[in-house]
C-alpha cells in the first residue's frame, strides 16, 4: 500500500507544477479581487484557459495522443487536477465534454467523429452539452420521446424537447439521445446523435435556477435535419452508449468533489475563520462528521484509481461516493451558514452559489433514490422492484399511459 | 498510487477468518450474557501469531504494521470473537517505542504474556490536558499521578517487576514466579509509584502487564505495571457486550516501571486503539450487512421479497455506503501510520467516527430488517446491537474521535498561510 508517486509520476507532477508556475498568471480570476463579472467574458476567458491547459497537457490526460490527449493513466489526470487546485486556478470549463462526452465518443464513435470533434472539444474551441433529459424522461431516461426519423438514406429528422441542459447556452454541439424505433421495447429503440447546436430548428432557452443564474436550459428541436454520420454507436444502440456516459458522469461528480471546491480543508477553514465557532462542541461534532465523510470520499477515490490502474472497471458503488459528497457538502453549507449567519446567504458571499446549487446537484447525474436502487440491485444483489414497462413496445406503453391519463 | 491489500494481507485476512470459523463466538457471546463462562480465545491468537503482529522479528514477533493488525481485528469484529488484542496491541506499541523492553516483548510476541493498554487521550487543539474515560458522567477524568519511588532499588523494583512477568507463561499466569529480592537494576528504567483509576479498560481482566500513561511532575510519562501486584485492583466490569471484556483498574501506591517512551508515541497508542476499534467495528458492519441482505432476499411479504421494497433496499445501501466510507478510512489509517505518521491521528479518528456511526446504523437496521425475530434474545442481531452500543462509548467514544477530527482540521486551517 502506497500513496506516494512513483518516480515517473513524481516527474510528471514536477512537469505539471512547473507548467503551472509559468502559466498561472494567464488564468482568469473568478473569485475575490479583480474577478471577472460579465458572464460572456467569463466563458470566453475560461475557454481560452481550457485551451492553454490542453496545450500544456493538463486536460484530457487520459485521452489518446492522436486526439490531443496525453495517453496517460487516470492517476496522472488526478495529479494534474491536484496541482491545478493547489495553484488556485480554474480547471476546464467543459467538464461535461472532457470528462463524460469525449470519453463516450472515444468508446463508441467512428474514427471520423473522433478526429473531427475531440480536438476542438478538448481545447475549449467547441463546448459540448449533454442532451439526455426530457420533461418526461429523467430518472427514467429510457423513456425519451424526442423522435428521430429517417427520411431517406442517411438523412434523419429530429423533433422533440430536451431540458436541464447545462451549458447549452454556449455549446457548439450536444450528444443527444433520441428514439428511432417506438415499436420495440423502450431501451431498444434508442440512438445517440451528435447535434450541431447551430442547426436549423434548434432553439435554446435559458432556465433560471435557485441562485437566479441560468446555467441550464431547455432545448427545442423542430424538424432538425441531421446526417446519418452524426450517429454515435450505431442505430438502436443508444442505451448502451448512454450508459457509458452515465458511468463517467457518476465518477466525475462523485470523485471530483475537490474540483467543485467541496473539500474538508476548505470547509474547516471557513469554520476556523469565525471567532468562537471552532470551540463549540456542537459545531465540532458536525464539522468532524462531515470532514470524516469527505476524507472517506477522497480515499475511496484512491481505491477506485488503484482499481483503474489494474485494468478493473469501477462498479456502480461509485454512485455512493456521489451521495456522500452531495450530502456532506450540503451539511457543510448548513454549518457554515449557521456559524456565519444570514450574511453567508447573501449574493456575493463565497457560499451563496454552493448553497443554491447543492439541492439540484442531488438530482443531477442520478438522484439519490435512483443511485440507491441501482447499488442495491447491482452491488448487494437485492431483487428489483416489479416494473410495469418491461418488454412492452414503447408505443404501446405510451398508449396505456395516455389511456390512464 | 496503490491503495489495495497486498497478496500477503489477503492471506493474513483469510487465515484469520479460517481460524475464527472454528469457534462459535456468537454463541459464546450470548452465553456470556447469561453469565456463562467467558471464553478466552487467546490460544487461537497465539497459534496464529497475532500477539506479536506489531513486534519486531528479532523479538519473536511478525514485524507487521498497523494495517495488518487492523485486518485481524476486522475478522474478530465480524464474528464478535473475544480475542483480547484491543488491549494487547496498543500496549505493545508503547513498549516497542520505549526501545528497552526486549524481554517483555519476547513474552508478549509469543503470547506467553498478555498486556492491556490503560487508555489515555492526548490533548486536542483546544484542551491541553491528557484525560481518561470517567467511571460515570460527562467530564473526562485526570491522569493518575506518579512519583518517584524514594526506596528505588529496594524490594520489588521495576527490574524485578519485569523479570517476574517475563518468567511467567500465560498458562501459568496465576502462579507468580518467586521474586528474587530486586537486586537487578533495569537498563536505567526507574521505578515510580502510581495512584489512580482507569475505568472500562478493554481486556484488563486477566492481563499480565498493564501499560499506560501517568503524570509525573506534570509531565505525561509511560508506565508499565505487573498486573500481579497486590496493590492493583482490577474489577471486572459487567459488560453489555458478551464478547467484550472490560475492567476498572485501580492503582494504590502501585510500583510501575517508568518508560522512556516519547509523548508522541503515547499519543500514537491512543490513535492506534481508535484505528483498531474502527477496524473491529467495520468487520461487524460487514457481517451485519451480509446477514441482513441474505434475509431481505429470502423473506417474502405481499408476494415479493422484502429486499425489493425501497425502504428496505435503501436502508441496506445506506449501511453499504457507510461501510465503504469506513473501509476507505481504514486504508487511510493503515497506510498513514507508516507512510505519513503526521496524518495518522486524523485518519485513525476519522475512521473511528465513521465506523462507529456505521455500526450503530447497521445494527439497528439489522434488527429492523428482521422484524420481530430480530428483537429476540436467540437472534444474532442483538449481539451486534450490543457491540455497537458499548463500543460507541468506549475509549473516548465515537464523540471524542469526531471532536478530534474537527480539531485536527481546524488546527490545520489555523496553521495554513
Ligand atoms: C443542476 C442540474 C444540471 C443538470 N444537467 C443536465 C444536463 O446537462 N443534461 C441532462 O441531460 N440532464 C441534466 N440534468 C437532469 C438530471 O439528470 C435529472 O434531473 C435527473 O435525472 C432526475 O430526473 P427528473 O428531473 O426527471 O426527475 P424525476 O425522474 O421525475 O424524479 C422526481 C423524483 O422522483 C424520484 N423517483 C423517480 N423514479 C424513482 C424510482 N424508481 N424510485 C424512487 N424514486 C424515484 C426521484 O428520485 C426524484 O426525487 C440536470 C439536473 C440538474 C438539477
Short mmCIF file of C-alpha atoms and ligand atoms in Angstrom, two decimals, chain A residues 96 130-134 137-140 163-166 209 216 357 360-361 363-367 369-370 373 385, chain B residues 310, ligand 1:
data_model
loop_
_atom_site.label_atom_id
_atom_site.label_comp_id
_atom_site.label_asym_id
_atom_site.label_seq_id
_atom_site.Cartn_x
_atom_site.Cartn_y
_atom_site.Cartn_z
CA UNK A 96 -19.10 17.56 -19.18
CA UNK A 130 -25.47 16.54 -22.72
CA UNK A 131 -28.92 16.32 -24.31
CA UNK A 132 -30.36 13.38 -22.43
CA UNK A 133 -33.09 14.52 -20.01
CA UNK A 134 -36.55 15.49 -21.18
CA UNK A 137 -37.60 11.32 -19.02
CA UNK A 138 -35.09 11.99 -16.24
CA UNK A 139 -34.66 9.13 -13.82
CA UNK A 140 -36.50 7.03 -16.35
CA UNK A 163 -34.45 20.01 -20.66
CA UNK A 164 -32.00 20.78 -17.80
CA UNK A 165 -29.24 21.00 -20.39
CA UNK A 166 -26.22 22.50 -18.68
CA UNK A 209 -32.09 28.17 -11.17
CA UNK A 216 -29.08 25.06 -17.63
CA UNK A 357 -26.52 24.64 -6.23
CA UNK A 360 -30.13 20.47 -7.59
CA UNK A 361 -26.87 18.54 -7.64
CA UNK A 363 -30.72 15.19 -8.74
CA UNK A 364 -28.10 15.83 -11.41
CA UNK A 365 -26.33 12.73 -12.64
CA UNK A 366 -28.84 10.40 -11.00
CA UNK A 367 -30.98 11.18 -7.96
CA UNK A 369 -33.10 7.35 -4.82
CA UNK A 370 -32.11 6.09 -8.25
CA UNK A 373 -31.89 1.44 -6.34
CA UNK A 385 -38.99 -3.79 -7.96
CA UNK B 310 -37.22 0.57 -1.44
C1 LIG C 1 -28.25 21.22 -11.88
C2 LIG C 1 -28.69 20.18 -12.84
C3 LIG C 1 -27.99 20.01 -14.01
C4 LIG C 1 -28.41 19.06 -14.93
N1 LIG C 1 -27.72 18.94 -16.10
C5 LIG C 1 -28.17 18.07 -17.03
C6 LIG C 1 -27.56 18.00 -18.31
O1 LIG C 1 -26.60 18.72 -18.58
N2 LIG C 1 -28.03 17.14 -19.21
C7 LIG C 1 -29.07 16.30 -18.94
O2 LIG C 1 -29.43 15.51 -19.78
N3 LIG C 1 -29.71 16.34 -17.73
C8 LIG C 1 -29.27 17.21 -16.78
N4 LIG C 1 -29.92 17.27 -15.57
C9 LIG C 1 -31.10 16.44 -15.36
C10 LIG C 1 -30.97 15.30 -14.33
O3 LIG C 1 -30.24 14.25 -14.86
C11 LIG C 1 -32.37 14.90 -13.93
O4 LIG C 1 -32.96 15.98 -13.25
C12 LIG C 1 -32.43 13.69 -13.05
O5 LIG C 1 -32.03 12.54 -13.74
C13 LIG C 1 -33.82 13.49 -12.44
O6 LIG C 1 -34.80 13.42 -13.43
P1 LIG C 1 -36.13 14.30 -13.34
O7 LIG C 1 -35.68 15.71 -13.15
O8 LIG C 1 -36.95 13.98 -14.49
O9 LIG C 1 -36.84 13.84 -12.01
P2 LIG C 1 -37.78 12.56 -11.86
O10 LIG C 1 -37.19 11.40 -12.54
O11 LIG C 1 -39.18 12.91 -12.23
O12 LIG C 1 -37.73 12.34 -10.29
C14 LIG C 1 -38.54 13.06 -9.37
C15 LIG C 1 -38.39 12.42 -8.01
O13 LIG C 1 -38.86 11.08 -8.05
C16 LIG C 1 -37.90 10.18 -7.60
N5 LIG C 1 -38.01 8.95 -8.35
C17 LIG C 1 -38.14 8.79 -9.68
N6 LIG C 1 -38.15 7.49 -10.01
C18 LIG C 1 -37.98 6.80 -8.86
C19 LIG C 1 -37.86 5.43 -8.55
N7 LIG C 1 -37.89 4.46 -9.48
N8 LIG C 1 -37.67 5.10 -7.26
C20 LIG C 1 -37.63 6.07 -6.29
N9 LIG C 1 -37.73 7.36 -6.54
C21 LIG C 1 -37.90 7.73 -7.81
C22 LIG C 1 -36.59 10.88 -7.85
O14 LIG C 1 -35.55 10.38 -7.02
C23 LIG C 1 -36.93 12.32 -7.57
O15 LIG C 1 -36.84 12.54 -6.19
C24 LIG C 1 -29.52 18.23 -14.64
C25 LIG C 1 -30.21 18.40 -13.44
C26 LIG C 1 -29.82 19.37 -12.55
C27 LIG C 1 -30.60 19.54 -11.31
#
